[in-house]
Each structure stands twice: as C-alpha cells, then as structure tokens.
Short mmCIF file of C-alpha atoms and ligand atoms in Angstrom, two decimals:
data_model
loop_
_atom_site.label_atom_id
_atom_site.label_comp_id
_atom_site.label_asym_id
_atom_site.label_seq_id
_atom_site.Cartn_x
_atom_site.Cartn_y
_atom_site.Cartn_z
CA MET A 1 36.39 105.69 110.67
CA PRO A 2 37.98 102.38 109.77
CA SER A 3 36.89 99.69 112.18
CA THR A 4 38.88 96.59 112.96
CA ALA A 5 36.05 94.43 111.68
CA VAL A 6 36.82 92.24 108.73
CA ALA A 7 35.84 94.18 105.66
CA ARG A 8 32.86 92.93 103.70
CA ALA A 9 33.51 91.96 100.13
CA TRP A 10 32.58 94.27 97.32
CA PRO A 11 29.31 93.00 95.74
CA GLN A 12 29.26 89.26 95.24
CA ALA A 13 29.51 89.37 91.47
CA CYS A 14 32.88 91.06 91.91
CA ALA A 15 34.27 89.23 94.91
CA ALA A 16 34.63 86.07 92.88
CA GLY A 17 36.96 87.84 90.48
CA GLY A 18 40.07 86.64 92.29
CA ARG A 19 42.92 88.65 93.76
CA ARG A 20 45.18 88.30 90.77
CA ALA A 21 42.87 88.30 87.82
CA VAL A 22 44.93 91.03 86.20
CA ALA A 23 48.35 91.18 84.65
CA THR A 24 51.19 92.05 87.00
CA GLY A 25 54.90 92.50 86.47
CA ALA A 26 56.92 95.03 84.54
CA SER A 27 56.99 93.16 81.27
CA ALA A 28 53.35 93.57 80.20
CA ARG A 29 52.50 95.82 77.26
CA PRO A 30 52.73 99.58 77.69
CA VAL A 31 49.62 101.53 78.56
CA VAL A 32 48.68 104.87 77.02
CA ALA A 33 50.68 107.87 78.21
CA SER A 34 49.23 110.88 79.94
CA ALA A 35 48.26 113.56 77.44
CA LEU A 36 49.78 116.36 79.49
CA LEU A 37 53.45 117.32 79.46
CA LEU A 38 54.72 120.73 80.47
CA PRO A 39 56.96 122.60 78.01
CA PRO A 40 60.68 121.88 78.57
CA GLN A 41 61.46 125.39 79.80
CA GLU A 42 58.74 125.15 82.48
CA LEU A 43 60.00 121.76 83.63
CA ALA A 44 63.56 123.05 83.78
CA GLY A 45 62.67 125.91 86.10
CA ALA A 46 60.20 124.10 88.36
CA ARG A 47 61.11 122.86 91.84
CA LEU A 48 57.80 121.24 92.77
CA LEU A 49 54.91 120.14 90.56
CA TYR A 50 51.54 119.67 92.17
CA VAL A 51 48.12 118.70 91.05
CA THR A 52 44.70 118.71 92.68
CA ALA A 53 41.93 116.20 92.16
CA GLY A 54 39.62 117.07 95.02
CA ALA A 55 36.55 114.99 94.16
CA PRO A 56 34.14 117.58 95.62
CA ALA A 57 31.06 115.45 95.00
CA HIS A 58 32.59 112.31 96.55
CA ASP A 59 31.37 113.21 100.01
CA TYR A 60 29.37 111.70 102.82
CA PRO A 61 28.05 113.83 105.70
CA GLY A 62 30.00 113.20 108.91
CA HIS A 63 32.59 110.97 107.27
CA ALA A 64 36.27 111.64 108.06
CA GLU A 65 37.27 111.16 104.41
CA CYS A 66 35.31 114.21 103.36
CA ALA A 67 35.38 116.65 100.47
CA GLU A 68 36.69 119.43 102.74
CA ARG A 69 40.11 117.79 102.95
CA VAL A 70 41.52 119.12 99.70
CA PRO A 71 40.26 122.71 100.17
CA ALA A 72 41.82 122.62 103.67
CA ILE A 73 45.18 121.71 102.15
CA LEU A 74 44.86 124.39 99.49
CA ARG A 75 44.07 127.01 102.15
CA ALA A 76 47.22 126.05 104.07
CA LEU A 77 49.34 126.20 100.93
CA GLU A 78 47.85 129.59 100.11
CA ALA A 79 48.53 130.87 103.63
CA GLY A 80 52.11 129.64 103.42
CA GLY A 81 52.78 131.20 100.03
CA LEU A 82 53.25 127.71 98.62
CA THR A 83 51.25 128.03 95.43
CA GLU A 84 51.93 128.62 91.79
CA GLY A 85 50.49 132.14 92.16
CA ALA A 86 52.84 133.02 95.02
CA ARG A 87 55.93 131.46 93.46
CA PRO A 88 55.48 131.41 89.68
CA GLY A 89 57.90 129.18 87.87
CA GLU A 90 59.12 127.39 91.00
CA LEU A 91 55.84 125.78 92.00
CA VAL A 92 53.80 124.61 89.04
CA GLN A 93 50.25 123.30 89.20
CA LEU A 94 49.39 120.82 86.45
CA ARG A 95 45.95 121.49 85.06
CA GLY A 96 43.82 119.80 82.46
CA PHE A 97 45.24 116.33 83.00
CA PRO A 98 43.08 113.47 81.75
CA PRO A 99 41.60 110.70 83.88
CA ALA A 100 43.65 107.50 83.99
CA GLU A 101 43.23 105.15 81.06
CA ARG A 102 41.31 102.00 81.89
CA ALA A 103 44.42 99.93 81.06
CA ALA A 104 46.39 101.74 83.76
CA ILE A 105 43.72 100.89 86.35
CA THR A 106 43.32 97.27 85.25
CA ALA A 107 47.07 96.79 85.57
CA VAL A 108 46.23 96.68 89.30
CA HIS A 109 42.49 96.05 89.65
CA SER A 110 40.33 93.36 88.11
CA PRO A 111 38.24 94.55 85.14
CA LYS A 112 35.20 93.16 86.92
CA TYR A 113 35.78 95.38 89.93
CA VAL A 114 36.23 98.45 87.73
CA ALA A 115 33.04 97.66 85.80
CA THR A 116 31.09 97.11 89.02
CA LEU A 117 32.31 100.40 90.44
CA GLU A 118 31.20 102.22 87.30
CA LYS A 119 27.81 100.55 87.37
CA LEU A 120 27.15 101.29 91.03
CA SER A 121 28.37 104.85 90.70
CA ALA A 122 26.10 105.39 87.67
CA HIS A 123 23.20 103.99 89.69
CA SER A 124 23.98 106.38 92.53
CA ALA A 125 24.03 109.24 90.04
CA ASP A 126 20.61 108.21 88.74
CA CYS A 127 19.02 108.02 92.19
CA GLY A 128 21.11 110.72 93.85
CA GLU A 129 22.06 108.44 96.71
CA THR A 130 25.29 107.80 98.57
CA ARG A 131 25.93 104.11 99.04
CA VAL A 132 28.06 102.44 101.72
CA VAL A 133 29.82 99.54 100.01
CA GLU A 134 32.19 98.31 102.71
CA SER A 135 32.22 98.30 106.48
CA SER A 136 35.05 100.72 107.30
CA PRO A 137 32.82 102.46 105.89
CA THR A 138 33.78 103.09 102.28
CA TYR A 139 31.13 104.98 100.38
CA LEU A 140 30.44 105.90 96.82
CA THR A 141 28.40 108.60 95.17
CA GLY A 142 27.37 109.36 91.62
CA SER A 143 30.76 110.94 90.96
CA THR A 144 32.99 108.35 92.63
CA SER A 145 33.90 106.37 89.53
CA ARG A 146 34.86 109.49 87.62
CA ASP A 147 36.72 110.88 90.65
CA ALA A 148 38.70 107.68 91.14
CA PHE A 149 39.85 107.66 87.52
CA LEU A 150 40.79 111.32 87.86
CA ALA A 151 42.78 110.79 91.09
CA ALA A 152 44.84 108.07 89.42
CA GLY A 153 45.19 110.27 86.33
CA ALA A 154 46.58 113.07 88.50
CA VAL A 155 49.33 110.81 89.81
CA ILE A 156 50.09 109.50 86.32
CA ALA A 157 50.40 113.06 84.98
CA LEU A 158 52.96 113.75 87.71
CA VAL A 159 54.89 110.59 86.89
CA ASP A 160 55.05 111.62 83.22
CA ASN A 161 56.25 115.12 84.03
CA VAL A 162 58.76 114.13 86.70
CA VAL A 163 60.24 111.49 84.40
CA ALA A 164 60.40 114.00 81.52
CA ALA A 165 62.11 116.52 83.80
CA SER A 166 64.65 113.93 84.95
CA ARG A 167 65.51 112.93 81.40
CA GLN A 168 65.78 116.56 80.39
CA HIS A 169 68.02 117.19 83.37
CA GLU A 170 70.26 114.26 82.49
CA VAL A 171 70.72 115.59 78.96
CA ALA A 172 71.40 119.11 80.21
CA THR A 173 73.87 117.84 82.80
CA ASP A 174 75.69 115.72 80.21
CA SER A 175 75.92 118.59 77.74
CA SER A 176 77.04 121.09 80.37
CA ALA A 177 79.71 118.64 81.53
CA SER A 178 81.11 118.50 78.00
CA SER A 179 80.97 122.25 77.34
CA THR A 180 81.46 125.52 79.18
CA SER A 181 77.87 126.68 78.63
CA SER A 182 75.58 126.73 81.64
CA SER A 183 72.82 124.16 81.96
CA SER A 184 69.26 125.23 81.29
CA SER A 185 68.17 122.75 83.96
CA ALA A 186 70.37 123.95 86.79
CA GLY A 187 67.49 123.83 89.28
CA GLY A 188 67.40 120.03 89.42
CA VAL A 189 64.43 117.75 88.99
CA PRO A 190 61.11 118.85 90.51
CA ALA A 191 59.29 116.50 92.85
CA GLY A 192 55.60 115.83 92.26
CA PHE A 193 52.76 115.96 94.81
CA ALA A 194 49.19 114.87 94.05
CA ILE A 195 46.56 116.37 96.35
CA CYS A 196 44.04 113.77 95.34
CA ARG A 197 41.16 111.74 96.66
CA PRO A 198 39.58 109.24 97.09
CA PRO A 199 42.66 107.70 98.71
CA GLY A 200 44.00 104.32 97.62
CA HIS A 201 46.39 102.31 99.77
CA HIS A 202 43.78 100.00 101.39
CA SER A 203 42.06 99.21 98.10
CA LEU A 204 42.47 95.59 97.01
CA PRO A 205 42.70 94.30 93.44
CA SER A 206 39.07 93.22 93.43
CA ARG A 207 37.36 95.43 95.98
CA ALA A 208 37.23 98.76 97.74
CA MET A 209 38.36 99.01 101.35
CA GLY A 210 39.20 101.55 104.05
CA PHE A 211 37.79 104.65 102.29
CA CYS A 212 39.87 103.69 99.23
CA ILE A 213 38.63 103.06 95.68
CA PHE A 214 41.63 102.63 93.33
CA GLY A 215 45.17 101.98 94.55
CA ASN A 216 46.61 105.21 93.19
CA VAL A 217 50.18 104.48 94.23
CA ALA A 218 50.03 100.93 92.86
CA VAL A 219 48.61 102.20 89.58
CA ALA A 220 51.42 104.77 89.37
CA ALA A 221 54.05 102.11 90.11
CA ARG A 222 52.84 99.80 87.35
CA TYR A 223 52.52 102.76 84.99
CA ALA A 224 56.10 103.90 85.71
CA GLN A 225 57.35 100.40 84.96
CA ARG A 226 55.39 99.82 81.80
CA GLN A 227 55.28 103.26 80.27
CA HIS A 228 58.69 104.54 81.25
CA GLY A 229 60.72 101.38 81.72
CA LEU A 230 61.48 102.23 85.34
CA LYS A 231 61.85 98.67 86.55
CA GLN A 232 62.67 99.13 90.21
CA VAL A 233 60.02 101.07 92.10
CA LEU A 234 60.30 102.04 95.75
CA ILE A 235 57.01 102.78 97.52
CA ILE A 236 57.23 104.40 100.94
CA ASP A 237 53.96 104.56 102.88
CA TRP A 238 54.00 106.73 106.00
CA ASP A 239 50.23 106.83 106.56
CA VAL A 240 49.38 105.81 110.14
CA HIS A 241 47.55 102.77 108.77
CA HIS A 242 49.22 99.85 107.06
CA GLY A 243 49.05 100.03 103.26
CA ASN A 244 47.58 96.55 102.98
CA GLY A 245 46.20 97.10 99.48
CA THR A 246 49.57 98.14 98.10
CA GLN A 247 51.24 95.25 99.88
CA ASP A 248 48.70 92.86 98.42
CA VAL A 249 49.37 94.01 94.86
CA PHE A 250 53.15 93.72 95.10
CA GLU A 251 53.85 91.04 97.71
CA SER A 252 55.26 88.57 95.17
CA ASP A 253 57.05 91.17 93.04
CA PRO A 254 60.78 91.62 93.71
CA ASP A 255 60.91 94.77 91.56
CA VAL A 256 58.69 96.82 93.86
CA LEU A 257 60.05 97.47 97.34
CA PHE A 258 57.15 98.40 99.60
CA ILE A 259 58.03 99.95 102.96
CA SER A 260 55.20 100.83 105.31
CA SER A 261 55.59 102.57 108.65
CA HIS A 262 52.36 102.57 110.63
CA GLN A 263 50.84 102.19 114.06
CA GLY A 264 51.00 98.51 114.93
CA GLY A 265 47.59 97.03 115.69
CA ALA A 266 45.65 99.90 114.13
CA TYR A 267 43.30 99.41 111.17
CA PRO A 268 43.34 97.16 109.21
CA GLY A 269 45.38 94.95 111.56
CA THR A 270 47.93 93.81 108.97
CA GLY A 271 51.50 95.06 108.57
CA LYS A 272 53.31 92.95 111.12
CA ALA A 273 57.11 92.87 110.89
CA GLY A 274 56.99 89.24 109.78
CA GLU A 275 55.03 90.12 106.62
CA VAL A 276 57.97 90.33 104.23
CA GLY A 277 56.49 89.37 100.87
CA VAL A 278 56.02 85.95 99.30
CA GLY A 279 57.78 83.85 96.67
CA ASP A 280 60.05 85.93 94.48
CA GLY A 281 58.93 88.99 96.42
CA GLU A 282 60.22 87.73 99.76
CA GLY A 283 62.18 90.55 101.37
CA ALA A 284 60.66 93.24 99.13
CA THR A 285 57.98 94.08 101.70
CA ILE A 286 59.17 95.84 104.85
CA ASN A 287 56.76 96.62 107.65
CA ILE A 288 57.58 98.90 110.56
CA PRO A 289 54.69 98.62 113.07
CA LEU A 290 55.47 101.46 115.49
CA PRO A 291 53.90 101.46 118.97
CA GLY A 292 51.19 103.99 119.81
CA GLY A 293 52.65 107.34 120.84
CA ALA A 294 55.94 106.59 119.07
CA GLY A 295 56.34 110.19 117.95
CA HIS A 296 58.62 112.33 115.83
CA ASP A 297 61.96 110.89 116.93
CA ALA A 298 60.77 107.33 116.31
CA MET A 299 59.87 108.13 112.71
CA LEU A 300 63.23 109.75 112.09
CA ALA A 301 64.98 106.73 113.62
CA ALA A 302 62.90 104.41 111.43
CA TRP A 303 64.00 106.42 108.45
CA GLU A 304 67.67 106.34 109.36
CA GLU A 305 67.88 102.75 110.55
CA VAL A 306 65.48 100.94 108.20
CA ILE A 307 64.02 102.96 105.33
CA GLU A 308 67.16 104.67 104.07
CA PRO A 309 69.49 101.64 104.15
CA ALA A 310 66.81 99.44 102.57
CA ALA A 311 66.29 101.99 99.79
CA ARG A 312 70.03 102.24 99.14
CA ARG A 313 70.33 98.48 98.90
CA PHE A 314 67.35 98.28 96.54
CA LYS A 315 68.55 101.02 94.15
CA PRO A 316 65.18 102.30 92.89
CA ASP A 317 64.52 103.91 89.51
CA ILE A 318 61.72 106.04 91.01
CA VAL A 319 60.37 106.73 94.50
CA LEU A 320 56.64 106.95 95.13
CA VAL A 321 55.21 108.00 98.49
CA SER A 322 51.82 107.17 99.95
CA ALA A 323 51.75 110.36 101.97
CA GLY A 324 49.14 110.00 104.68
CA TYR A 325 48.91 112.55 107.47
CA ASP A 326 46.85 110.68 110.05
CA ALA A 327 49.94 109.94 112.16
CA HIS A 328 49.72 113.58 113.29
CA TRP A 329 49.06 114.03 117.03
CA ALA A 330 45.84 115.95 116.30
CA ASP A 331 44.37 113.32 113.99
CA PRO A 332 41.23 111.64 115.36
CA LEU A 333 41.83 108.17 113.86
CA ALA A 334 45.08 107.02 115.48
CA GLY A 335 47.83 107.94 117.92
CA LEU A 336 51.40 108.03 116.61
CA GLN A 337 51.98 111.62 117.79
CA PHE A 338 53.85 112.94 114.78
CA ARG A 339 54.07 116.70 114.44
CA SER A 340 53.67 118.86 111.35
CA ALA A 341 57.46 119.22 111.52
CA THR A 342 57.80 115.44 111.26
CA PHE A 343 56.41 115.72 107.76
CA HIS A 344 58.81 118.55 107.02
CA HIS A 345 61.70 116.21 107.86
CA LEU A 346 60.17 113.41 105.82
CA GLY A 347 59.75 115.70 102.81
CA ALA A 348 63.39 116.77 103.00
CA LEU A 349 64.63 113.23 103.59
CA VAL A 350 62.70 111.62 100.76
CA LYS A 351 63.73 114.34 98.32
CA ALA A 352 67.39 113.83 99.25
CA LEU A 353 66.96 110.08 98.88
CA ALA A 354 65.42 110.40 95.41
CA ASP A 355 68.16 112.82 94.36
CA GLU A 356 70.80 110.40 95.59
CA LEU A 357 69.36 107.18 94.22
CA CYS A 358 67.23 107.83 91.15
CA GLY A 359 67.89 111.17 89.50
CA GLY A 360 65.34 112.98 91.66
CA ARG A 361 62.35 111.01 90.37
CA LEU A 362 59.90 111.41 93.27
CA VAL A 363 56.10 111.47 93.22
CA MET A 364 54.07 111.78 96.40
CA LEU A 365 50.32 111.44 96.75
CA LEU A 366 47.76 112.01 99.43
CA GLU A 367 46.35 109.11 101.43
CA GLY A 368 44.82 109.73 104.89
CA GLY A 369 44.79 112.73 107.22
CA TYR A 370 41.53 113.74 108.87
CA ASP A 371 42.12 116.72 111.14
CA LEU A 372 41.74 119.50 108.62
CA GLN A 373 44.09 121.96 110.30
CA ALA A 374 46.80 119.35 110.91
CA LEU A 375 46.38 117.99 107.41
CA GLY A 376 46.90 121.40 105.81
CA ASP A 377 49.85 122.27 108.06
CA SER A 378 51.47 118.90 107.43
CA VAL A 379 51.19 119.02 103.64
CA ALA A 380 52.54 122.59 103.67
CA ASN A 381 55.46 121.38 105.76
CA THR A 382 56.08 118.51 103.35
CA PHE A 383 56.30 121.07 100.56
CA LEU A 384 58.76 123.14 102.62
CA GLY A 385 60.87 120.08 103.34
CA VAL A 386 60.98 119.07 99.68
CA LEU A 387 61.97 122.63 98.79
CA GLY A 388 64.74 122.65 101.42
CA GLU A 389 63.18 125.52 103.35
CA PRO A 390 62.55 125.90 107.12
CA ALA A 391 59.58 124.23 108.77
CA SER A 392 56.51 126.08 109.93
CA ASP A 393 55.22 124.27 113.02
CA PRO A 394 53.90 126.36 115.89
CA PHE A 395 53.20 123.35 118.09
CA ASP A 396 55.01 122.87 121.42
CA PRO A 397 56.13 119.24 121.60
CA LYS A 398 56.20 119.33 125.42
CA LEU A 399 52.44 118.86 125.30
CA LEU A 400 52.77 115.35 123.92
CA ALA A 401 52.86 112.21 126.02
CA GLU A 402 56.22 110.59 126.61
CA ALA A 403 57.29 108.31 123.77
CA PRO A 404 57.71 104.56 124.42
CA VAL A 405 61.41 104.65 123.49
CA GLU A 406 62.24 101.05 124.40
CA LYS A 407 59.31 99.66 122.43
CA VAL A 408 60.35 101.74 119.42
CA GLN A 409 63.90 100.45 119.62
CA LYS A 410 62.63 96.90 119.77
CA VAL A 411 60.51 97.36 116.64
CA LEU A 412 63.38 98.89 114.70
CA LEU A 413 65.82 96.20 115.81
CA GLU A 414 63.36 93.54 114.72
CA ALA A 415 62.91 95.11 111.27
CA ARG A 416 66.67 95.36 110.87
CA ARG A 417 67.17 91.77 111.96
CA ILE A 418 64.50 90.39 109.64
CA HIS A 419 65.76 92.32 106.64
CA GLY A 420 69.49 92.15 107.33
CA LEU A 421 69.92 95.90 107.64
ZN1 ZN B 501 45.34 106.21 107.20
#
C-alpha cells in the first residue's frame, strides 16, 4: 500500500530528466489518432462505451494493485447485466484498440522515462522477475511497459469514439432541427469508461509513483487537445488519494481544470486546499481534502458546492474522470466511507454535467479501488448512474461511523473562499 514516505526517484539515469522535459500546452503538433472507430450506426445507438485493458501479467503477489481487479469488475458487470452481451447495442465494448502511440505518452512523460521503463520491463521479461522500482511500492514485470501503453491506448480509443459520437450527434441534431425527419442519433452521446490498469494519477512526468506507470488521464487530456482541438479539459479525480501526478503535469496550464477530492493527509500527502496551480495555471487546480470518515453526503455536498459551479465557470470542451474507488468504506487503504451508491450518484452527476456543458463528451477511467467486491459493486453502480438507472447497493449505511459534518463544512467553505465559488 502507498506509504507516506517520500517516494524514491526512478533510476538515477532518468531522475535527472527534469519535470518538464516534454512539450506541454494545447498548441503542439497533433499526435497520431487511434486506429479504432466504431461505425456511425453503432455510435448512434450506444449509451455507454467501455473497454478493458486488464494487464493480467502486471501482477505482484500480495499487492493491492493486483491483476484480479479487472476480472472482479467484469464479474460485477456480468452479474448486473451491464455488459455488451446483456444489452447489445446500448453497451458497447471496444475491442482491438491499439496501444498508445509513443508521441501521446511523451506529451506527458519524458522520453527518457519511457525508454527506461521499456528497458527495465524488457529486462524483467528476460529474467522473469518482478522488480520494485519505487517505495509505495510500485512494481514492474516483463509485461508492464506493454500494459502501460495499452492502458493509455484504451483511454485514447474512448476519447476518439466519444468525440466522434458527439460530432455525429451535433450533425444529426442540426439536421433534425431543420427538417421533420427523426434523428438517427436520438439516444444522445455515449459516455466512455476504461477498465484499465496499471493506474496513472500518481505518476510523475519523469518517474513512476504510487502503483502508477503512465498518467492515463493526463495523456488523454493532452490527446484530446492536440488531436481533437478540445482546448478546455476538465479533469475530475474522485480517487481517495490526491492525484498529485495529474496536478504536477497541469499546474501551470490554465486550459486544464484539475479538481481532486480526496482524504486530506492520506498518501501522498499533497492536495491541500492552498495548492491552486502556479503561474498562468493559478486557480485551475482545485483541491478538496475531505476529513477521514466524511462519507456519502460530504461528497455530494462537495459536488454541489465546489465541483459543479467550478465546472460551469470553466466551460470545458470535454470531461475526463480519474475514477478511483478506494474511498469506499470497505477499501483497505483509506477511510472516506463512501458507499457503492455514492458512485452511482457521481456517475449520474458527471454525465449530466457533461451533457450540460460539453455535448456529452465524457470519458472515465479506473484509478484505485482495492477491495474487490466493493470495487466491482462501485463500478457497476457508476455504470447505472451514467445510464440513469436505479442504484444497486445492498449496504445499510447505519453501520458507518458518524460523519464529521462540521469539519466537512469547513473544508468546503475554504475551497469556495479560495476559488471564489
Ligand atoms: Zn487511490
């Protein structure tokens, strides 16, 4: 599990690469597009696109970030009838997507870091060993490099398809407004969800950290800007841990609004309310460090009082979500006491927000979540929320400890004061 110890640098040769050795900003040259786009008629009928990149060989015995996480989610989706097989046409699983292009990764990470990862992973493949490369501990195996490219590729494939669906929907809406014929895209724009690992939001530009290899959400944000011209990107991170890697990438960028709700004081120790971005990016980083035990109502209040008004003021072109599930009461790594139903609300709320603000362009991706049952239930409930269907949460909330209501109010007031909300 992530410790509070200061993370060791990635191997020395890489650590000297500098935090900003790579191009940032929306104006850099486009990178290569994903090779996978669904046919227009499939996009028009879909309500939710999902993709799996489970990295089965990126595994370490006894580690919380284990290969069983993705199968656990898939079992829960299967049990809830939330799969392509159970709901053909409505839920669509993207298959055969390519790994991310190197240029998409190096838009966020230093080339030196990427090359070092590939070299170490190849070495692990040769000797069949799993190597701990950072103290949280972050590990890598012979498949890790390939898996990390594939996880980012999964998110990119979703971005491409969600953007294509939104453009198709705009055209259909325009043409149906000017004629009496019905729209072929009456179902709206499908959201995307990547069930992918290794996770990414702690990963820094020049090193791995906190179980994370590539910053999948950061890669997707830069890709959306450069490939699709979506200048204003909103990233919401509801993992129980602060998304320090994402914050690090975008802290001086006014075009990416990063909002992280997390348990204050938990790993990695960053994410204080006063961290608001730097330079031109000042104000485009919003941290909501909730107190331990804050619970379901606190997250909904944070949404209503901070996240939603900040998003409306920012006017995003696309919404990306670092969807971690370790804020669940059953999770072993932290203690925010969310319920599976909390993630149902969040799924519904973020879908409504994307529909309202940016033509429904919404892509979510897996970060943490380490209790396998809670993880599966919570992702299934996110799907249900996005689809606008009732929650499925058998848990009795009376079993939880009382929430520190006054402390929560203080945190939210502080965030509103700092950001003028
Ligand atoms: Zn986490």
